């Protein structure tokens, strides 16, 4: 098939490269000429596993880059809209980019086309796209508007595209259904996975094809993201209760997740969810509901728990250090999650700003997101380290704010030798508390109650309910005292 992809961002670029991988002729269009130039030179402006290999494999062949929507859409059987749908100030999705693309497609329409929404959009957007195109002169016989939402997680988007749980097609007519089914055929019949050059992934079985009305498909996307955000806010709330009663949320999550109706994934508590999807999609979905007269109050609570989780972590750091003014904090992680360079709505950046506002000095390291963070956050109180250990030098505490695998494998003995105070606050429950204790440091996680320890390296004290627990500060002060005597 011939495909045009409008918008070559995290979603559009991955989709275009994967469509080419499936054997289609693809033109990816972007209105940022710099981005198009970079792509034509083979440079990839985003951090996505396997994307560089995929673009290198097809660039100049089945995958072209352009800034001309008209030329690209004339060439195509299907035109995928992948432009941004950022939140407007009032919370609902800003669809002005989608509308702009619909206008341009209307005036350039030739022959039969399927216009496909891949961006996350409120239910009813396809109707608005259709109306806009008719208003701008498109012939209603020459196009149909379908919904094909993406369920790509940043960092693993290529694998998520080629090895999806399901392919969701919201189609208004048979022609759109046939066109879109043909595009995904190599995944649906599993033939792609039999190719000797297929990219690695885990195909437990070929993807399930789900065909619905256009409106149902649009709603499935918002409801899916909102539910995943709800699941994260739920486990964050459970973690907060665990801390107060002395239970361990990691054990609780295992006990819950082994129920097939709950499932083990998205049960990791932390500093709250971030990224360019959950925050905006929860807000947009609530706006959609309110727009038709339903107050989706549950989503209001999902958002307030998420905001509160960040404040609770700041309070935890403040408690461990007594006051943040003048303290030096080593921060590992700035991206909104591990495996990506994206800092949009990153809880880590939000926390860094809060620490600086309280007078702390922050030395931060992130394997991929530092340049994007530097573009957003500059302060005399913020320095960027060359690596994780460099960030730890002379710090009063080590904070883990993004779940990068390399942080989970950090040499804790080396960290202990670099920190001024032996304090680790793990906002992502990434480290093994026992290993941190064995390296002679205090460990404070999320929902696993702070394990007071004795720096003499004695066995960690048995886990006590918080009420019977020394406060973190007194435990650290006592040990710091012990340190001084032992150092004499
Ligand atoms: C975004 C949302 O984050 C995601 O939830 C939605 O499903 C798809 O749109 P993303 O790829 O992250 O996904 O957006 P972004 O990284 O902002 O990429 C959008 C691209 O479209 C940018 O490269 C931008 O230059 C381009 N664009 C935007 C156009 O080509 N034309 C426009 O009119 C507007
Ligand atoms: C999400 C959806 O997963 C994906 O299906 C949709 O297409 C786009 O939005 P993404 O935002 O890229 O993907 O990342 P995801 O892996 O879902 O993580 C979102 C946020 O939740 C991150 O900040 C992550 O750190 C956090 N998270 C995730 C948790 O705090 N706990 C978890 O158990 C899982």
Coordinates of C-alpha atoms and ligand atoms in Angstrom, one line a residue:
X1 CA 0.0 0.0 0.0
X2 CA 1.0 3.7 -0.4
X3 CA 0.9 5.6 2.9
X4 CA 1.3 9.2 4.0
X5 CA 2.0 9.9 7.7
X6 CA 1.4 13.5 8.7
X7 CA 3.5 14.5 11.8
X8 CA 6.9 12.8 12.3
X9 CA 7.1 12.9 16.1
X10 CA 7.3 10.1 18.6
X11 CA 4.1 8.5 17.2
X12 CA 4.4 9.5 13.5
X13 CA 8.1 8.7 12.9
X14 CA 7.8 5.2 14.6
X15 CA 4.6 4.5 12.6
X16 CA 6.1 5.6 9.3
X17 CA 9.2 3.5 9.8
X18 CA 7.2 0.4 10.9
X19 CA 4.8 0.7 8.0
X20 CA 7.9 0.7 5.7
X21 CA 9.1 -2.4 7.6
X22 CA 5.8 -4.1 6.8
X23 CA 6.5 -3.5 3.1
X24 CA 4.5 -0.3 2.3
X25 CA 5.6 2.8 0.4
X26 CA 5.6 5.6 3.0
X27 CA 6.1 9.3 2.9
X28 CA 6.4 10.9 6.3
X29 CA 5.5 14.6 6.4
X30 CA 6.4 17.2 9.0
X31 CA 6.0 21.0 9.1
X32 CA 9.3 21.5 10.9
X33 CA 11.8 21.8 8.1
X34 CA 14.7 21.2 10.5
X35 CA 13.2 17.9 11.5
X36 CA 12.7 16.9 7.9
X37 CA 16.3 17.8 7.0
X38 CA 17.6 15.8 10.0
X39 CA 15.6 12.8 8.9
X40 CA 16.7 13.1 5.3
X41 CA 20.3 13.0 6.6
X42 CA 19.5 9.8 8.5
X43 CA 19.5 11.5 11.9
X44 CA 16.8 10.4 14.4
X45 CA 15.6 13.3 16.6
X46 CA 14.1 11.1 19.3
X47 CA 15.4 8.2 21.5
X48 CA 13.6 5.0 20.6
X49 CA 15.0 1.5 20.7
X50 CA 15.5 0.0 17.2
X51 CA 14.2 3.2 15.4
X52 CA 17.7 4.2 14.0
X53 CA 18.1 0.7 12.5
X54 CA 14.6 0.7 11.1
X55 CA 15.0 4.2 9.5
X56 CA 18.4 3.3 8.1
X57 CA 17.0 0.1 6.6
X58 CA 14.3 2.0 4.6
X59 CA 15.3 5.6 4.2
X60 CA 15.6 6.5 0.6
X61 CA 13.8 3.3 -0.3
X62 CA 10.3 2.7 1.0
X63 CA 10.6 5.5 3.5
X64 CA 10.7 9.1 2.3
X65 CA 10.6 12.4 4.3
X66 CA 8.9 15.5 3.1
X67 CA 7.3 18.8 4.3
X68 CA 4.7 18.7 1.5
X69 CA 1.4 17.3 2.6
X70 CA -0.3 17.7 -0.8
X71 CA 2.4 15.8 -2.7
X72 CA 2.5 13.0 0.0
X73 CA -1.3 12.6 0.3
X74 CA -1.8 12.5 -3.5
X75 CA 0.6 9.5 -3.5
X76 CA -1.2 7.6 -0.7
X77 CA -4.1 5.1 -0.3
X78 CA -4.2 5.9 3.4
X79 CA -3.2 9.1 5.2
X80 CA -2.4 8.8 8.9
X81 CA -2.7 12.0 11.1
X82 CA -0.1 11.9 13.8
X83 CA 0.3 15.5 14.8
X84 CA 0.3 16.6 18.4
X85 CA -2.9 17.0 20.4
X86 CA -1.5 18.9 23.4
X87 CA -3.8 20.0 26.3
X88 CA -5.4 23.5 25.9
X89 CA -5.3 25.7 28.9
X90 CA -8.8 24.5 29.8
X91 CA -7.7 20.9 29.8
X92 CA -9.4 19.7 26.6
X93 CA -7.2 18.6 23.7
X94 CA -6.0 21.3 21.4
X95 CA -7.1 20.0 18.0
X96 CA -5.9 23.0 15.9
X97 CA -3.1 21.0 14.3
X98 CA -5.5 18.2 13.4
X99 CA -7.9 20.7 11.9
X100 CA -5.1 22.3 9.9
X101 CA -4.1 19.0 8.4
X102 CA -7.8 18.3 7.6
X103 CA -8.1 21.6 5.7
X104 CA -4.9 20.9 3.7
X105 CA -6.0 17.4 2.8
X106 CA -9.4 18.7 1.6
X107 CA -8.0 21.0 -1.0
X108 CA -5.5 18.4 -2.3
X109 CA -7.8 15.4 -2.3
X110 CA -7.6 13.2 -5.4
X111 CA -9.1 9.7 -5.8
X112 CA -10.3 7.6 -3.0
X113 CA -8.5 8.0 0.3
X114 CA -8.8 6.7 3.8
X115 CA -8.0 9.5 6.3
X116 CA -6.8 7.8 9.6
X117 CA -6.6 9.4 13.0
X118 CA -3.7 7.9 14.9
X119 CA -3.1 10.7 17.3
X120 CA -5.0 10.4 20.6
X121 CA -8.1 12.5 20.0
X122 CA -11.4 13.0 21.8
X123 CA -14.4 11.0 20.7
X124 CA -16.2 12.8 17.8
X125 CA -13.0 14.1 16.2
X126 CA -13.4 12.0 13.1
X127 CA -16.7 13.6 12.5
X128 CA -15.2 17.1 12.9
X129 CA -12.4 16.1 10.5
X130 CA -15.0 15.0 8.0
X131 CA -17.1 18.1 8.4
X132 CA -14.0 20.3 7.9
X133 CA -13.0 18.5 4.8
X134 CA -16.5 18.8 3.3
X135 CA -16.5 22.5 4.2
X136 CA -13.3 23.0 2.3
X137 CA -14.6 21.4 -0.8
X138 CA -13.7 17.7 -0.5
X139 CA -16.0 15.3 -2.4
X140 CA -17.7 13.1 0.2
X141 CA -17.4 10.1 -2.2
X142 CA -13.7 10.4 -2.3
X143 CA -12.7 9.9 1.3
X144 CA -13.7 8.3 4.6
X145 CA -12.3 9.1 8.1
X146 CA -11.3 6.2 10.3
X147 CA -9.7 5.9 13.8
X148 CA -6.6 3.7 14.4
X149 CA -5.3 4.7 17.8
X150 CA -1.7 3.8 18.8
X151 CA -0.9 2.0 22.1
X152 CA 2.9 2.8 21.8
X153 CA 4.9 3.3 25.0
X154 CA 7.8 5.7 24.6
X155 CA 11.2 4.0 24.6
X156 CA 9.7 0.7 23.3
X157 CA 7.4 2.1 20.6
X158 CA 8.9 0.1 17.7
X159 CA 8.4 -3.2 19.5
X160 CA 5.0 -2.1 20.7
X161 CA 4.0 -1.3 17.1
X162 CA 5.4 -4.6 15.5
X163 CA 4.3 -6.8 18.4
X164 CA 1.0 -5.3 19.6
X165 CA -1.6 -6.8 21.9
X166 CA -4.3 -5.7 19.4
X167 CA -4.8 -3.7 16.2
X168 CA -7.8 -1.5 16.8
X169 CA -9.7 -0.2 13.7
X170 CA -12.6 2.2 14.0
X171 CA -14.1 2.3 10.5
X172 CA -17.1 3.9 9.0
X173 CA -17.3 1.6 5.9
X174 CA -16.1 -1.6 4.3
X175 CA -13.5 0.1 2.1
X176 CA -11.8 1.7 5.1
X177 CA -11.8 -1.7 6.9
X178 CA -10.3 -3.4 3.9
X179 CA -7.6 -0.8 3.3
X180 CA -6.5 -0.7 7.0
X181 CA -6.7 -4.5 7.4
X182 CA -4.4 -4.8 4.3
X183 CA -1.9 -2.4 5.8
X184 CA -1.6 -4.4 9.0
X185 CA -1.9 -7.9 7.3
X186 CA 1.7 -8.9 7.8
X187 CA 1.2 -8.5 11.6
X188 CA -2.3 -9.9 11.7
X189 CA -1.5 -13.1 9.8
X190 CA 1.9 -13.4 11.5
X191 CA 3.9 -13.5 8.2
X192 CA 6.1 -10.6 9.4
X193 CA 7.3 -12.6 12.3
X194 CA 8.4 -15.4 9.9
X195 CA 10.7 -13.0 8.0
X196 CA 14.4 -13.8 8.6
X197 CA 15.0 -10.0 9.0
X198 CA 12.1 -9.4 11.4
X199 CA 13.0 -7.1 14.3
X200 CA 13.1 -9.0 17.7
X201 CA 10.1 -8.9 19.9
X202 CA 7.7 -11.2 21.8
X203 CA 4.9 -12.5 19.6
X204 CA 3.0 -14.7 22.0
X205 CA 0.4 -15.0 19.3
X206 CA -0.5 -12.8 16.2
X207 CA -2.1 -9.5 17.2
X208 CA -5.9 -9.6 17.7
X209 CA -7.8 -7.5 15.1
X210 CA -10.6 -5.4 16.8
X211 CA -13.0 -3.6 14.5
X212 CA -15.4 -1.1 16.0
X213 CA -17.3 2.0 15.1
X214 CA -15.1 5.1 14.8
X215 CA -16.4 6.6 18.0
X216 CA -15.8 3.5 20.0
X217 CA -12.2 3.4 18.8
X218 CA -11.6 7.0 19.7
X219 CA -13.1 6.3 23.2
X220 CA -11.1 3.1 23.7
X221 CA -7.8 5.1 23.5
X222 CA -8.8 7.7 26.1
X223 CA -10.4 5.0 28.3
X224 CA -7.3 2.8 28.1
X225 CA -4.9 5.5 29.0
X226 CA -7.1 6.8 31.8
X227 CA -7.5 3.3 33.2
X228 CA -3.7 2.8 33.2
X229 CA -3.3 6.2 35.0
X230 CA -5.9 5.1 37.5
X231 CA -4.1 1.9 38.2
X232 CA -0.9 3.8 38.9
X233 CA -2.7 6.3 41.2
X234 CA -4.3 3.3 42.9
X235 CA -1.0 1.6 43.7
X236 CA 0.5 4.9 44.7
X237 CA -2.3 5.3 47.3
X238 CA -1.8 1.7 48.5
X239 CA 1.9 2.5 48.8
X240 CA 1.1 5.5 51.0
X241 CA -1.0 3.3 53.3
X242 CA 1.8 0.6 53.4
X243 CA 4.3 3.2 54.7
X244 CA 1.9 4.1 57.5
X245 CA 1.1 0.6 58.6
X246 CA 4.6 -0.9 58.0
X247 CA 3.6 -3.2 55.1
X248 CA 5.7 -3.5 52.0
X249 CA 4.0 -2.4 48.7
X250 CA 6.3 -4.6 46.7
X251 CA 4.8 -7.7 48.4
X252 CA 1.3 -6.3 48.2
X253 CA 1.7 -5.7 44.4
X254 CA 2.8 -9.3 43.9
X255 CA -0.2 -10.5 45.9
X256 CA -2.5 -8.3 43.9
X257 CA -1.0 -8.8 40.5
X258 CA -1.1 -12.6 40.6
X259 CA -4.9 -12.2 40.3
X260 CA -5.4 -12.5 36.5
X261 CA -8.2 -9.9 36.7
X262 CA -5.7 -7.4 38.1
X263 CA -2.4 -8.4 36.4
X264 CA 1.1 -7.6 37.6
X265 CA 1.9 -4.6 35.2
X266 CA 1.5 -0.9 36.1
X267 CA 1.5 -1.7 39.8
X268 CA 4.9 0.0 40.6
X269 CA 4.5 3.0 42.9
X270 CA 6.7 6.0 42.6
X271 CA 6.7 9.7 42.2
X272 CA 3.6 9.7 40.0
X273 CA 3.1 9.2 36.3
X274 CA 4.2 11.8 33.6
X275 CA 4.9 12.0 29.9
X276 CA 3.0 13.4 26.9
X277 CA 0.1 11.0 27.2
X278 CA -1.3 10.1 30.6
X279 CA -1.5 13.7 32.0
X280 CA -3.1 15.2 28.9
X281 CA -5.3 12.2 28.1
X282 CA -6.8 12.0 31.6
X283 CA -7.5 15.7 31.5
X284 CA -8.9 15.4 27.9
X285 CA -11.1 12.4 28.7
X286 CA -12.6 14.2 31.8
X287 CA -13.3 17.2 29.5
X288 CA -15.0 15.0 26.9
X289 CA -17.2 13.6 29.7
X290 CA -18.0 17.0 31.1
X291 CA -18.8 18.2 27.6
X292 CA -21.6 15.8 27.3
X293 CA -22.8 16.3 30.9
X294 CA -21.1 13.6 32.8
X295 CA -18.8 14.5 35.8
X296 CA -16.0 11.9 35.6
X297 CA -15.0 12.6 39.2
X298 CA -12.9 9.5 39.4
X299 CA -10.4 11.1 37.0
X300 CA -10.2 14.2 39.2
X301 CA -9.1 12.0 42.0
X302 CA -6.6 10.1 39.7
X303 CA -5.0 13.5 39.0
X304 CA -4.9 14.8 42.5
X305 CA -3.3 11.6 43.8
X306 CA -0.7 11.9 41.1
X307 CA 0.1 15.5 42.1
X308 CA 0.1 14.6 45.8
X309 CA 2.6 11.8 45.2
X310 CA 5.3 14.3 44.1
X311 CA 4.7 16.5 47.2
X312 CA 4.9 13.4 49.4
X313 CA 8.3 12.6 48.0
X314 CA 9.6 16.2 48.6
X315 CA 8.4 15.8 52.2
X316 CA 10.2 12.5 52.5
X317 CA 13.5 14.1 51.2
X318 CA 13.0 17.0 53.6
X319 CA 12.4 14.6 56.5
X320 CA 15.5 12.6 55.7
X321 CA 17.6 15.8 55.5
X322 CA 15.7 17.9 58.0
X323 CA 16.0 21.0 55.8
X324 CA 16.8 21.2 52.1
X325 CA 18.4 24.7 52.2
X326 CA 22.0 24.5 51.3
X327 CA 21.9 20.7 50.8
X328 CA 23.4 19.1 47.7
X329 CA 21.1 16.5 46.1
X330 CA 22.4 13.9 43.6
X331 CA 19.5 13.3 41.2
X332 CA 19.5 10.3 38.9
X333 CA 16.9 10.6 36.2
X334 CA 15.2 13.5 34.4
X335 CA 13.1 11.8 31.7
X336 CA 9.5 11.0 32.6
X337 CA 10.4 7.3 32.6
X338 CA 13.4 5.0 31.8
X339 CA 14.3 4.3 28.2
X340 CA 13.2 7.6 26.7
X341 CA 14.7 11.1 26.2
X342 CA 11.2 12.7 26.7
X343 CA 10.9 15.2 29.5
X344 CA 7.3 16.4 28.7
X345 CA 5.4 16.5 32.0
X346 CA 8.3 14.7 33.7
X347 CA 7.8 14.3 37.5
X348 CA 11.6 14.3 37.9
X349 CA 11.8 17.8 36.4
X350 CA 9.0 19.0 38.6
X351 CA 10.7 17.7 41.7
X352 CA 14.1 19.2 40.7
X353 CA 12.4 22.6 40.5
X354 CA 10.8 22.1 43.9
X355 CA 14.1 21.1 45.5
X356 CA 15.8 24.2 44.1
X357 CA 12.9 26.4 45.2
X358 CA 13.6 25.1 48.8
X359 CA 17.3 26.2 48.5
X360 CA 18.9 22.9 47.6
X361 CA 21.7 22.5 45.1
X362 CA 21.0 19.7 42.5
X363 CA 23.5 17.8 40.5
X364 CA 21.5 15.7 37.9
X365 CA 22.4 12.9 35.5
X366 CA 20.2 11.2 32.9
X367 CA 21.5 8.9 30.1
X368 CA 19.3 10.4 27.4
X369 CA 17.2 13.4 28.5
X370 CA 19.8 15.9 29.7
X371 CA 19.8 18.1 26.6
X372 CA 16.0 18.3 26.6
X373 CA 16.0 19.0 30.3
X374 CA 18.7 21.7 29.9
X375 CA 16.5 23.4 27.3
X376 CA 13.6 23.6 29.9
X377 CA 15.4 24.0 33.2
X378 CA 18.4 26.2 33.9
X379 CA 19.3 27.5 37.3
X380 CA 22.5 28.4 39.2
X381 CA 21.5 25.7 41.7
X382 CA 21.3 23.0 39.0
X383 CA 24.4 21.4 37.5
X384 CA 24.5 18.4 35.1
X385 CA 26.9 15.5 35.8
X386 CA 28.8 13.4 33.3
X387 CA 27.6 10.2 34.8
X388 CA 25.7 8.8 37.8
X389 CA 28.8 8.6 40.0
X390 CA 29.9 12.2 39.1
X391 CA 26.4 13.3 40.4
X392 CA 27.0 11.6 43.8
X393 CA 30.2 13.4 44.6
X394 CA 29.8 15.2 48.0
X395 CA 26.0 14.9 47.9
X396 CA 23.9 14.8 51.1
X397 CA 21.6 12.3 49.5
X398 CA 21.1 10.3 46.4
X399 CA 17.7 10.5 44.7
X400 CA 16.4 8.1 42.0
X401 CA 13.7 9.8 40.0
X402 CA 13.6 7.8 36.7
X403 CA 13.6 4.0 36.3
X404 CA 16.7 3.7 34.0
X405 CA 18.0 0.1 34.1
X406 CA 21.6 1.4 34.4
X407 CA 20.6 3.0 37.7
X408 CA 19.4 -0.3 39.0
X409 CA 22.8 -1.7 38.4
X410 CA 24.8 1.1 40.0
X411 CA 27.9 0.2 42.1
X412 CA 26.5 1.0 45.6
X413 CA 29.9 0.6 47.4
X414 CA 31.3 3.2 45.0
X415 CA 28.3 5.5 45.6
X416 CA 28.8 5.2 49.4
X417 CA 32.3 6.4 49.0
X418 CA 31.1 9.5 47.1
X419 CA 28.1 10.6 49.2
X420 CA 28.6 13.0 52.1
X421 CA 25.7 11.4 54.0
X422 CA 24.7 7.7 53.5
X423 CA 21.1 8.4 52.4
X424 CA 19.3 7.0 49.3
X425 CA 15.8 8.1 48.5
X426 CA 14.4 5.8 45.8
X427 CA 11.4 7.5 44.0
X428 CA 11.0 4.5 41.7
X429 CA 11.6 1.5 44.0
X430 CA 14.4 0.6 41.6
X431 CA 17.1 -0.5 44.0
X432 CA 17.3 -3.5 46.4
X433 CA 17.0 -2.0 49.9
X434 CA 19.1 -4.9 51.4
X435 CA 21.9 -4.1 48.9
X436 CA 21.8 -0.4 49.8
X437 CA 21.9 -1.3 53.5
X438 CA 24.8 -3.7 53.0
X439 CA 26.7 -0.9 51.3
X440 CA 26.3 1.1 54.5
X441 CA 23.5 3.5 53.5
X442 CA 20.0 4.3 54.6
X443 CA 17.3 3.3 52.1
X444 CA 14.0 5.1 51.8
X445 CA 11.6 3.8 49.1
X446 CA 8.0 4.4 48.2
X447 CA 5.5 2.2 50.1
X448 CA 8.2 0.0 51.5
X449 CA 8.6 1.5 54.9
X450 CA 11.9 3.2 55.6
X451 CA 14.3 0.6 56.9
X452 CA 16.3 2.2 59.7
X453 CA 19.7 0.6 59.9
X454 CA 22.9 0.8 61.9
X455 CA 25.8 2.0 59.8
X456 CA 28.0 -0.4 61.7
X457 CA 26.8 -2.8 59.0
X458 CA 24.8 -4.9 61.6
X459 CA 21.9 -6.7 60.1
X460 CA 19.1 -4.2 59.3
X461 CA 16.6 -3.9 62.1
X462 CA 13.5 -5.9 61.5
X463 CA 10.9 -3.8 59.8
X464 CA 8.9 -1.9 62.4
X465 CA 5.5 -0.2 61.9
X466 CA 6.2 3.4 61.4
X467 CA 4.8 4.5 64.8
X468 CA 7.4 2.4 66.6
X469 CA 10.0 3.6 64.1
X470 CA 12.6 6.3 64.9
X471 CA 12.0 9.1 62.5
X472 CA 14.4 9.0 59.5
X473 CA 16.2 12.2 60.6
X474 CA 16.9 11.0 64.2
X475 CA 18.2 7.6 62.8
X476 CA 20.5 9.4 60.4
X477 CA 21.6 11.9 63.0
X478 CA 22.4 9.2 65.5
X479 CA 24.4 7.3 62.8
X480 CA 26.2 10.5 61.7
X481 CA 27.2 10.9 65.3
X482 CA 28.4 7.3 65.4
X483 CA 30.3 8.0 62.2
X484 CA 32.1 10.9 63.8
X485 CA 33.1 8.9 66.9
X486 CA 34.3 6.0 64.8
X487 CA 36.2 8.4 62.6
X488 CA 38.1 9.9 65.6
Ligands
LIG1 C1 1.4 13.3 20.0 C2 0.8 13.1 21.3 O1 1.8 13.2 22.3 C3 0.2 11.7 21.3 O2 -0.5 11.6 22.5 C4 -0.8 11.6 20.2 O3 -1.2 10.3 20.2 C5 0.0 11.9 18.9 O4 0.5 13.2 18.9 P1 3.8 12.8 19.6 O5 4.3 12.1 18.4 O6 4.5 12.7 20.9 O7 2.4 12.4 19.8 O8 3.7 14.4 19.2 P2 4.9 15.3 18.8 O9 6.2 14.6 19.3 O10 4.6 16.6 19.3 O11 5.0 15.1 17.2 C6 4.1 15.8 16.5 C7 4.8 16.1 15.2 O12 3.9 16.7 14.2 C8 5.9 17.1 15.4 O13 7.1 16.6 14.8 C9 5.4 18.4 14.7 O14 6.5 19.1 14.1 C10 4.5 17.8 13.6 N1 3.4 18.7 13.2 C11 2.7 19.3 14.2 C12 3.1 18.8 11.8 O15 3.8 18.2 11.0 N2 2.1 19.6 11.5 C13 1.3 20.3 12.4 O16 0.4 21.0 12.0 C14 1.6 20.1 13.8
LIG2 C1 1.5 5.4 27.7 C2 0.7 4.1 27.5 O1 1.3 3.1 28.2 C3 0.7 3.8 26.0 O2 -0.2 2.7 25.8 C4 0.1 5.0 25.2 O3 0.1 4.8 23.9 C5 0.9 6.2 25.5 O4 0.9 6.5 26.9 P1 4.0 6.2 27.9 O5 3.4 7.4 28.4 O6 5.0 6.2 26.8 O7 2.8 5.2 27.3 O8 4.7 5.4 29.1 P2 4.3 4.4 30.2 O9 5.2 3.3 30.1 O10 2.8 4.1 30.1 O11 4.5 5.2 31.6 C6 3.8 6.3 31.8 C7 4.2 6.9 33.2 O12 3.7 6.0 34.2 C8 5.7 7.1 33.3 O13 5.9 8.3 34.1 C9 6.0 5.9 34.2 O14 7.2 6.1 35.0 C10 4.8 5.7 35.1 N1 4.5 4.4 35.6 C11 4.4 3.4 34.7 C12 4.5 4.2 37.0 O15 4.7 5.1 37.7 N2 4.2 3.0 37.4 C13 4.0 1.9 36.6 O16 3.8 0.8 37.1 C14 4.1 2.1 35.2

